[in-house]
Tab-separated table of C-alpha atoms and ligand atoms in Angstrom:
chain	number	residue	atom	x	y	z
A	248	GLY	CA	-32.896	-27.438	6.753
A	249	ARG	CA	-29.598	-25.664	7.338
A	250	LEU	CA	-28.926	-24.832	3.717
A	251	ASP	CA	-32.223	-22.951	3.569
A	252	ASP	CA	-31.411	-21.112	6.811
A	253	ILE	CA	-28.031	-20.091	5.440
A	254	ALA	CA	-29.538	-18.899	2.154
A	255	ALA	CA	-32.317	-17.002	3.946
A	256	ARG	CA	-29.822	-15.360	6.280
A	257	GLY	CA	-27.425	-14.591	3.436
A	258	VAL	CA	-24.607	-15.495	5.812
A	259	LEU	CA	-22.531	-18.614	6.449
A	260	ARG	CA	-21.442	-18.592	10.094
A	261	VAL	CA	-18.151	-20.454	10.487
A	262	GLY	CA	-16.700	-21.226	13.899
A	263	SER	CA	-12.910	-20.868	14.143
A	264	THR	CA	-10.488	-20.825	17.066
A	265	GLY	CA	-7.944	-18.347	15.689
A	266	ASP	CA	-5.077	-20.065	17.523
A	267	TYR	CA	-4.026	-22.790	15.145
A	268	LYS	CA	-1.641	-22.045	12.294
A	269	PRO	CA	-1.733	-22.825	9.389
A	270	PHE	CA	-5.501	-23.379	9.671
A	271	SER	CA	-6.884	-20.509	11.670
A	272	TYR	CA	-5.042	-17.590	13.186
A	273	ARG	CA	-6.490	-14.399	14.599
A	274	GLN	CA	-4.179	-11.411	14.289
A	275	THR	CA	-4.191	-9.120	17.328
A	276	GLY	CA	-6.742	-6.456	16.618
A	277	GLY	CA	-7.115	-7.863	13.150
A	278	GLY	CA	-9.059	-10.545	11.395
A	279	PHE	CA	-8.699	-14.268	10.938
A	280	ILE	CA	-6.211	-15.669	8.438
A	281	GLY	CA	-5.174	-19.192	7.491
A	282	MET	CA	-5.995	-22.064	5.200
A	283	ASP	CA	-9.322	-22.924	6.821
A	284	VAL	CA	-10.334	-19.289	6.910
A	285	GLU	CA	-9.642	-19.070	3.192
A	286	LEU	CA	-11.601	-22.283	2.578
A	287	ALA	CA	-14.485	-20.908	4.645
A	288	GLY	CA	-14.561	-17.846	2.411
A	289	GLU	CA	-14.701	-19.992	-0.715
A	290	LEU	CA	-17.404	-22.207	0.717
A	291	ALA	CA	-19.499	-19.134	1.507
A	292	ARG	CA	-18.908	-17.812	-2.000
A	293	SER	CA	-20.025	-21.120	-3.515
A	294	LEU	CA	-23.233	-20.819	-1.494
A	295	GLY	CA	-23.661	-17.257	-2.709
A	296	VAL	CA	-23.629	-15.864	0.840
A	297	ARG	CA	-21.367	-13.723	2.987
A	298	LEU	CA	-18.897	-15.298	5.438
A	299	GLU	CA	-19.126	-14.483	9.121
A	300	LEU	CA	-16.346	-15.904	11.282
A	301	VAL	CA	-17.477	-16.782	14.789
A	302	PRO	CA	-14.692	-17.030	17.380
A	303	THR	CA	-14.808	-20.279	19.335
A	304	THR	CA	-12.361	-22.185	21.556
A	305	TRP	CA	-11.252	-25.800	21.746
A	306	PRO	CA	-12.924	-26.461	25.118
A	307	THR	CA	-16.246	-24.934	23.964
A	308	LEU	CA	-16.207	-26.093	20.335
A	309	MET	CA	-18.882	-28.786	20.676
A	310	ALA	CA	-21.070	-26.766	23.043
A	311	ASP	CA	-20.923	-23.798	20.658
A	312	LEU	CA	-21.957	-26.034	17.761
A	313	GLY	CA	-24.780	-27.467	19.887
A	314	ALA	CA	-25.916	-23.964	20.838
A	315	ASP	CA	-26.117	-23.061	17.118
A	316	LYS	CA	-23.485	-20.333	17.370
A	317	PHE	CA	-22.221	-21.313	13.905
A	318	ASP	CA	-23.288	-23.429	10.919
A	319	LEU	CA	-20.021	-25.359	10.753
A	320	ALA	CA	-16.483	-25.151	12.116
A	321	LEU	CA	-13.331	-24.896	9.986
A	322	SER	CA	-10.291	-24.680	12.219
A	323	GLY	CA	-8.108	-27.727	11.662
A	324	VAL	CA	-10.647	-29.789	13.621
A	325	SER	CA	-9.663	-33.451	14.123
A	326	VAL	CA	-12.201	-36.193	13.597
A	327	THR	CA	-12.756	-38.010	16.913
A	328	ALA	CA	-15.212	-40.672	18.036
A	329	GLU	CA	-16.356	-38.409	20.851
A	330	ARG	CA	-17.124	-35.517	18.520
A	331	ARG	CA	-18.828	-37.920	16.115
A	332	ARG	CA	-21.351	-38.770	18.806
A	333	GLN	CA	-22.631	-35.200	18.705
A	334	ALA	CA	-21.930	-34.026	15.201
A	335	LEU	CA	-21.136	-34.927	11.618
A	336	PHE	CA	-17.851	-34.497	9.810
A	337	SER	CA	-17.205	-33.778	6.146
A	338	VAL	CA	-14.892	-36.005	4.141
A	339	PRO	CA	-11.393	-35.506	5.577
A	340	TYR	CA	-9.170	-32.937	3.876
A	341	LEU	CA	-5.945	-33.825	5.662
A	342	HIS	CA	-4.368	-36.907	7.240
A	343	ASP	CA	-2.243	-36.170	10.258
A	344	GLY	CA	-1.295	-37.489	13.686
A	345	LYS	CA	0.333	-36.577	17.007
A	346	THR	CA	4.099	-36.197	17.171
A	347	PRO	CA	6.551	-34.455	19.515
A	348	ILE	CA	8.144	-31.049	19.127
A	349	THR	CA	11.109	-30.264	21.353
A	350	ARG	CA	14.359	-28.320	21.480
A	351	CYS	CA	16.541	-29.804	18.749
A	352	GLU	CA	19.223	-30.995	21.176
A	353	ASN	CA	16.549	-33.156	22.874
A	354	ALA	CA	15.089	-34.711	19.734
A	355	ALA	CA	16.903	-38.022	20.229
A	356	ARG	CA	15.560	-38.312	23.800
A	357	PHE	CA	11.897	-38.061	22.776
A	358	GLN	CA	11.480	-40.465	19.876
A	359	THR	CA	9.110	-42.950	21.495
A	360	LEU	CA	6.203	-42.757	23.921
A	361	ALA	CA	8.172	-45.003	26.293
A	362	GLN	CA	10.879	-42.304	26.432
A	363	ILE	CA	8.301	-39.596	27.046
A	364	ASP	CA	6.006	-41.353	29.518
A	365	ARG	CA	8.294	-40.833	32.520
A	366	PRO	CA	7.938	-38.674	35.624
A	367	GLU	CA	11.053	-36.589	34.882
A	368	VAL	CA	9.760	-35.518	31.459
A	369	ARG	CA	8.007	-32.150	31.467
A	370	LEU	CA	5.266	-32.375	28.885
A	371	ILE	CA	3.242	-29.253	28.080
A	372	VAL	CA	-0.200	-29.215	26.530
A	373	ASN	CA	-2.971	-26.815	25.594
A	374	PRO	CA	-6.229	-27.632	27.360
A	375	GLY	CA	-9.469	-29.065	26.114
A	376	GLY	CA	-8.594	-30.541	22.770
A	377	THR	CA	-7.192	-33.723	21.301
A	378	ASN	CA	-3.662	-32.834	22.470
A	379	GLU	CA	-4.667	-32.982	26.130
A	380	ARG	CA	-6.603	-36.173	25.544
A	381	PHE	CA	-3.583	-37.779	23.860
A	382	ALA	CA	-1.155	-36.647	26.566
A	383	ARG	CA	-3.325	-37.993	29.396
A	384	ALA	CA	-4.023	-41.311	27.680
A	385	ARG	CA	-0.629	-42.072	26.169
A	386	ALA	CA	1.850	-40.385	28.523
A	387	PRO	CA	0.104	-40.537	31.933
A	388	HIS	CA	3.385	-40.709	33.874
A	389	ALA	CA	4.965	-37.605	32.383
A	390	ARG	CA	4.839	-34.373	34.404
A	391	LEU	CA	2.032	-32.584	32.583
A	392	THR	CA	1.626	-28.796	32.468
A	393	VAL	CA	-1.653	-27.558	31.072
A	394	TYR	CA	-0.876	-24.223	29.448
A	395	PRO	CA	-3.838	-22.220	28.199
A	396	ASP	CA	-2.300	-20.131	25.429
A	397	ASN	CA	-1.887	-22.053	22.198
A	398	VAL	CA	-0.007	-19.154	20.630
A	399	THR	CA	2.814	-18.670	23.192
A	400	ILE	CA	3.030	-22.307	24.280
A	401	PHE	CA	5.953	-22.996	21.922
A	402	GLY	CA	7.960	-20.252	23.642
A	403	GLN	CA	7.722	-22.355	26.818
A	404	ILE	CA	9.653	-25.133	25.065
A	405	VAL	CA	12.147	-22.695	23.539
A	406	SER	CA	12.877	-21.178	26.973
A	407	GLY	CA	13.281	-24.602	28.570
A	408	ALA	CA	10.242	-24.193	30.867
A	409	ALA	CA	8.918	-27.406	29.294
A	410	ASP	CA	10.689	-30.300	27.540
A	411	LEU	CA	8.232	-31.012	24.774
A	412	MET	CA	4.738	-30.809	23.436
A	413	ILE	CA	2.906	-33.513	21.511
A	414	THR	CA	0.663	-32.037	18.855
A	415	ASP	CA	-0.419	-32.496	15.262
A	416	ALA	CA	2.510	-33.227	12.957
A	417	ILE	CA	1.468	-30.408	10.674
A	418	GLU	CA	1.719	-27.939	13.533
A	419	THR	CA	5.162	-29.256	14.534
A	420	ARG	CA	6.307	-28.727	10.933
A	421	LEU	CA	5.111	-25.168	10.981
A	422	GLN	CA	6.387	-24.285	14.447
A	423	GLN	CA	9.899	-25.590	13.746
A	424	ARG	CA	10.074	-23.051	10.927
A	425	LEU	CA	9.003	-20.275	13.267
A	426	HIS	CA	11.353	-21.309	16.080
A	427	PRO	CA	14.780	-22.425	14.806
A	428	GLN	CA	15.563	-23.903	18.258
A	429	LEU	CA	12.686	-26.370	17.940
A	430	CYS	CA	12.592	-29.623	15.982
A	431	ALA	CA	9.597	-31.671	14.936
A	432	VAL	CA	10.254	-35.297	15.907
A	433	HIS	CA	9.412	-37.729	13.079
A	434	PRO	CA	6.471	-35.673	11.711
A	435	GLU	CA	6.341	-38.100	8.780
A	436	ALA	CA	5.604	-40.981	11.180
A	437	PRO	CA	3.339	-39.674	13.931
A	438	PHE	CA	2.272	-41.763	16.963
A	439	ASP	CA	-1.304	-42.071	15.734
A	440	MET	CA	-3.412	-41.292	12.699
A	441	ALA	CA	-5.951	-38.521	12.669
A	442	GLU	CA	-8.006	-36.773	10.074
A	443	LYS	CA	-8.937	-33.126	9.756
A	444	ALA	CA	-12.422	-32.402	8.502
A	445	ILE	CA	-15.119	-29.767	8.579
A	446	LEU	CA	-17.243	-30.087	11.736
A	447	LEU	CA	-20.938	-30.086	10.840
A	448	PRO	CA	-24.246	-30.196	12.678
A	449	ARG	CA	-26.477	-33.234	12.137
A	450	ASP	CA	-27.879	-32.048	8.829
A	451	ALA	CA	-27.585	-34.532	5.988
A	452	ALA	CA	-28.226	-32.022	3.188
A	453	LEU	CA	-25.549	-29.656	4.465
A	454	LYS	CA	-23.088	-32.544	4.707
A	455	THR	CA	-23.866	-33.675	1.147
A	456	TYR	CA	-23.284	-30.157	-0.151
A	457	VAL	CA	-20.055	-29.606	1.805
A	458	ASP	CA	-18.670	-33.038	0.885
A	459	ARG	CA	-19.258	-32.506	-2.808
A	460	TRP	CA	-17.690	-29.049	-2.658
A	461	LEU	CA	-14.670	-30.297	-0.710
A	462	GLN	CA	-14.141	-33.509	-2.698
A	463	GLN	CA	-13.847	-31.506	-5.880
A	464	ARG	CA	-11.106	-29.386	-4.319
A	465	LEU	CA	-9.272	-32.473	-3.105
A	466	ASP	CA	-9.480	-34.138	-6.510
A	467	ASN	CA	-8.127	-31.167	-8.419
A	468	GLY	CA	-5.207	-30.654	-6.015
A	469	ASP	CA	-6.432	-27.302	-4.747
A	470	VAL	CA	-6.410	-28.239	-1.050
A	471	PRO	CA	-2.909	-29.780	-0.932
A	472	GLN	CA	-1.562	-26.777	-2.836
A	473	ARG	CA	-3.200	-24.410	-0.384
A	474	LEU	CA	-1.763	-26.323	2.540
A	475	ASP	CA	1.777	-25.938	1.180
A	476	ARG	CA	1.248	-22.250	0.693
A	477	TRP	CA	-0.100	-21.712	4.215
A	478	LEU	CA	2.682	-23.808	5.755
A	479	ALA	CA	5.191	-21.490	4.105
A	480	PHE	CA	3.222	-18.354	5.041
A	481	PRO	CA	5.400	-15.699	6.760
A	482	TRP	CA	3.685	-15.995	10.164
A	483	GLY	CA	6.791	-14.489	11.719
A	484	LEU	CA	5.836	-11.050	10.378
A	485	GLU	CA	3.128	-10.704	13.027
A	486	SER	CA	5.383	-8.844	15.441
A	487	LEU	CA	6.405	-6.396	12.703
A	488	ARG	CA	2.786	-5.807	11.726
A	489	GLN	CA	1.841	-5.232	15.353
A	490	ALA	CA	4.640	-2.739	15.973
A	491	ILE	CA	3.661	-0.694	12.925
A	492	ASP	CA	-0.016	-0.829	13.825
A	493	GLN	CA	0.478	0.106	17.468
A	494	ARG	CA	2.798	2.963	16.578
A	495	LEU	CA	0.184	4.351	14.223
A	496	LEU	CA	-2.630	3.922	16.740
A	497	LEU	CA	-0.517	5.840	19.257
A	498	ALA	CA	-0.447	8.800	16.870
A	499	GLN	CA	-4.002	9.472	18.048
A	500	ASP	CA	-2.801	9.889	21.637
A	501	VAL	CA	0.090	12.037	20.440
A	502	ALA	CA	-2.378	14.271	18.620
A	503	ARG	CA	-4.644	14.617	21.669
A	504	ALA	CA	-1.698	15.476	23.928
A	505	LYS	CA	-0.454	18.061	21.450
A	506	TRP	CA	-3.905	19.495	20.905
A	507	ASN	CA	-4.224	20.052	24.644
A	508	ALA	CA	-0.841	21.774	24.705
A	509	GLN	CA	-1.757	23.673	21.526
A	510	ALA	CA	1.530	22.415	20.140
A	511	ALA	CA	2.606	21.987	16.527
A	512	ILE	CA	2.329	18.456	15.188
A	513	GLU	CA	5.777	18.444	13.666
A	514	ASP	CA	8.746	18.330	16.046
A	515	LEU	CA	11.863	18.044	13.912
A	516	PRO	CA	14.390	17.629	16.752
A	517	ARG	CA	12.297	14.728	18.107
A	518	GLU	CA	12.171	13.171	14.640
A	519	GLU	CA	15.972	13.344	14.474
A	520	GLN	CA	16.156	11.682	17.888
A	521	VAL	CA	13.786	8.903	16.867
A	522	ILE	CA	15.719	8.148	13.699
A	523	ALA	CA	19.131	8.411	15.346
A	524	ALA	CA	18.050	6.007	18.094
A	525	ALA	CA	16.673	3.578	15.517
A	526	VAL	CA	19.895	3.712	13.485
A	527	ARG	CA	21.974	3.097	16.620
A	528	GLN	CA	19.931	0.086	17.715
A	529	GLY	CA	19.407	-1.251	14.204
A	530	ARG	CA	23.123	-1.257	13.371
A	531	VAL	CA	23.768	-3.547	16.313
A	532	LEU	CA	21.177	-5.911	14.836
A	533	GLY	CA	22.959	-5.833	11.469
A	534	LEU	CA	20.382	-3.764	9.606
A	535	PRO	CA	21.486	-1.479	6.749
A	536	GLU	CA	21.324	2.151	7.827
A	537	ALA	CA	19.512	3.342	4.683
A	538	TRP	CA	16.754	0.803	5.238
A	539	ILE	CA	16.328	1.865	8.875
A	540	ARG	CA	16.066	5.507	7.806
A	541	THR	CA	13.512	4.730	5.088
A	542	VAL	CA	11.372	2.661	7.442
A	543	PHE	CA	11.356	5.160	10.324
A	544	ARG	CA	10.895	8.144	8.032
A	545	ALA	CA	7.784	6.388	6.717
A	546	GLN	CA	6.505	5.650	10.246
A	547	ILE	CA	6.948	9.289	11.276
A	548	ASP	CA	5.285	10.577	8.089
A	549	ALA	CA	2.387	8.188	8.639
A	550	SER	CA	2.079	9.395	12.235
A	551	LYS	CA	1.877	12.997	11.020
A	552	THR	CA	-0.788	12.028	8.480
A	553	VAL	CA	-2.939	10.636	11.300
A	554	GLN	CA	-2.305	13.648	13.507
A	555	ARG	CA	-3.022	16.219	10.787
A	556	ALA	CA	-6.311	14.547	9.854
A	557	LEU	CA	-7.369	14.624	13.507
A	558	TYR	CA	-6.334	18.284	13.924
A	559	GLU	CA	-8.401	19.206	10.864
A	560	ARG	CA	-11.410	17.401	12.210
A	561	TRP	CA	-11.104	18.920	15.673
A	562	GLN	CA	-10.633	22.374	14.196
A	563	ALA	CA	-13.768	21.929	12.088
A	564	GLU	CA	-15.679	20.662	15.113
A	565	GLY	CA	-14.282	23.369	17.405
A	566	ALA	CA	-13.228	20.596	19.797
A	567	GLY	CA	-12.132	21.504	23.313
A	568	ARG	CA	-9.513	19.997	25.591
A	569	PHE	CA	-9.285	16.214	25.985
A	570	ASP	CA	-9.411	15.133	29.613
A	571	ASP	CA	-8.092	11.657	28.929
A	572	ALA	CA	-5.006	12.442	26.855
A	573	PRO	CA	-1.882	10.638	28.143
A	574	ASP	CA	1.279	12.649	28.791
A	575	LEU	CA	3.482	12.926	25.696
A	576	GLY	CA	6.847	12.888	27.439
A	577	LYS	CA	6.067	10.566	30.343
A	578	THR	CA	3.812	8.013	28.672
A	579	ILE	CA	3.572	8.185	24.917
A	580	ARG	CA	7.152	8.738	23.810
A	581	PRO	CA	8.525	5.915	26.015
A	582	GLU	CA	5.910	3.668	24.416
A	583	LEU	CA	7.001	4.829	20.942
A	584	ASP	CA	10.600	4.047	21.922
A	585	ARG	CA	9.582	0.548	22.983
A	586	LEU	CA	7.907	0.058	19.611
A	587	THR	CA	11.088	1.241	17.872
A	588	THR	CA	12.904	-1.683	19.480
A	589	GLN	CA	10.159	-4.179	18.595
A	590	LEU	CA	10.044	-2.971	15.020
A	591	LEU	CA	13.825	-3.221	14.572
A	592	ARG	CA	13.958	-6.725	16.083
A	593	ALA	CA	11.182	-7.864	13.761
A	594	MET	CA	13.015	-6.329	10.785
A	595	ALA	CA	16.176	-8.196	11.783
A	596	ASP	CA	14.318	-11.489	12.344
A	597	ASN	CA	12.674	-11.249	8.912
A	598	GLN	CA	15.401	-9.548	6.928
A	599	THR	CA	15.847	-12.313	4.339
A	600	LEU	CA	12.131	-12.697	3.805
A	601	LEU	CA	11.581	-8.951	3.458
A	602	HIS	CA	14.357	-8.738	0.862
A	603	ASP	CA	12.923	-11.620	-1.142
A	604	GLY	CA	10.991	-10.131	-4.035
A	605	GLY	CA	9.542	-13.542	-4.811
A	606	ARG	CA	7.587	-13.539	-1.541
A	607	GLN	CA	5.997	-10.111	-1.850
A	608	ALA	CA	2.460	-11.457	-2.171
A	609	ASP	CA	2.779	-13.315	1.144
A	610	VAL	CA	4.395	-10.312	2.803
A	611	VAL	CA	1.521	-8.129	1.649
A	612	ALA	CA	-1.021	-10.646	2.953
A	613	ALA	CA	0.715	-10.922	6.327
A	614	MET	CA	1.085	-7.166	6.799
A	615	HIS	CA	-2.114	-5.842	5.283
A	616	ALA	CA	-4.509	-6.015	8.220
A	617	LEU	CA	-3.881	-2.944	10.359
A	618	GLN	CA	-6.383	-1.596	12.878
A	619	ALA	CA	-4.994	1.798	11.948
A	620	ARG	CA	-6.371	1.311	8.446
A	621	ALA	CA	-9.843	1.959	9.818
A	622	ILE	CA	-8.660	5.270	11.268
A	623	ASN	CA	-6.627	6.490	8.326
A	624	PRO	CA	-6.089	4.262	5.288
A	625	ALA	CA	-3.632	6.675	3.687
A	626	ALA	CA	-1.435	6.645	6.794
A	627	ALA	CA	-1.549	2.837	6.951
A	628	GLY	CA	-0.394	2.734	3.328
A	629	GLN	CA	2.472	5.131	4.095
A	630	ALA	CA	3.630	3.089	7.087
A	631	LEU	CA	3.631	-0.187	5.162
A	632	ALA	CA	5.124	1.140	1.915
A	633	PRO	CA	8.787	0.428	2.764
A	634	PHE	CA	7.956	-3.245	3.364
A	635	LEU	CA	5.943	-3.756	0.244
A	636	SER	CA	8.580	-2.748	-2.270
A	637	ALA	CA	10.703	-5.690	-3.323
A	638	THR	CA	14.142	-4.288	-2.516
A	639	PRO	CA	14.135	-2.613	0.889
A	640	SER	CA	17.898	-2.184	0.996
A	641	ALA	CA	18.372	-0.958	-2.584
A	642	GLY	CA	21.096	1.641	-2.697
A	643	GLU	CA	23.122	0.072	0.120
B	705	LIG	O1	6.642	12.378	19.415
B	705	LIG	C1	5.973	13.206	18.783
B	705	LIG	O2	5.895	14.389	19.106
B	705	LIG	C2	5.227	12.777	17.598
B	705	LIG	O3	4.440	13.523	17.078
B	705	LIG	C3	5.522	11.450	17.017
B	705	LIG	C4	6.491	11.614	15.867
B	705	LIG	C5	6.911	10.183	15.547
B	705	LIG	O4	6.233	9.532	14.763
B	705	LIG	O5	7.876	9.698	16.159
B	705	LIG	C6	5.775	12.231	14.733
B	705	LIG	C7	5.895	13.537	14.391
B	705	LIG	C8	6.789	14.467	15.094
B	705	LIG	O6	7.366	15.384	14.194
B	705	LIG	C9	7.782	13.756	15.899
B	705	LIG	C10	7.654	12.445	16.244
């Protein structure tokens, strides 16, 4: 059976969509995080095997299970009759249901399905899952837009391109925290009842094992506690993490361009420019000048760490010119300037959180995964350091 296969392989393969906070979220260029990802890790540990996350999608979830691409799926999967025809489910670990999320000023207009199921209402939905099924069955008269990106779909409601989405209450709770303009509409009393469970192949022994493992964690309060923690997770730090990561990855291009020009790595006038521009822009956003300086000093130092390590390696290898190096002035520095803006905006958006010493563990977890860590762990540490000390604006 499956359990033997998993033990023999030494690996538990868990399917996850990576697009569904707080259950499963795939960071750009990074790994999977979320409650179900964490649970998957613990399940693997209990089996004494390694976890391998297998990316899947909502439209292909059942086909991927059928094609044996993974041993089970943990991704906030809802129990449905249709899925039950092809697969087993564990005991449920969460009770939920569909409810609207809309701009707060429209919350009163979208309380009931009768209010929503009208041709002038622009309903948006991600394809292939239970949300689309619900929208088509329960609001067939609304003007439906099928929007393929589950991550940016909420921005469509914020911008007014759509009026509302109907999705799992738990997701509306989370997204209203991420987007202050959005309100979950009666998440405590959703339109229907649904359960989240682990999606399993038709293997009775695997189900027995998983159920016993999960039931224990439900009984001792571990799962509800985890859910609270992941609902409060600082998902909004993603843009900050990305800006830092991309800036550090760009240091490799900087180094190649400079190597070709046989230029020195350090360019103090440019450093002054970078910091002065950051201070100018950051002040407008209400950021303390000392914090801006500390953060950008760290980014520049980290960039030099990457560049110096590369120079040393190329010197040792006697490397020649790089044909594919982008132009420093025309291409790379404008890109660095764009990242300056992104980084400052993210600092401003998350200022309270980043100043909150009590949330350091979450901040560390949200920021830790950098692609640049694989290139130069010391540089990644340098770049993140200003965000991982509890009082970023100390001395202001
Ligand atoms: O733009 C460059 O020349 C870089 O090397 C990048 C950078 C930076 O991180 O902004 C790093 C080191 C230099 O001293 C100046 C700037």
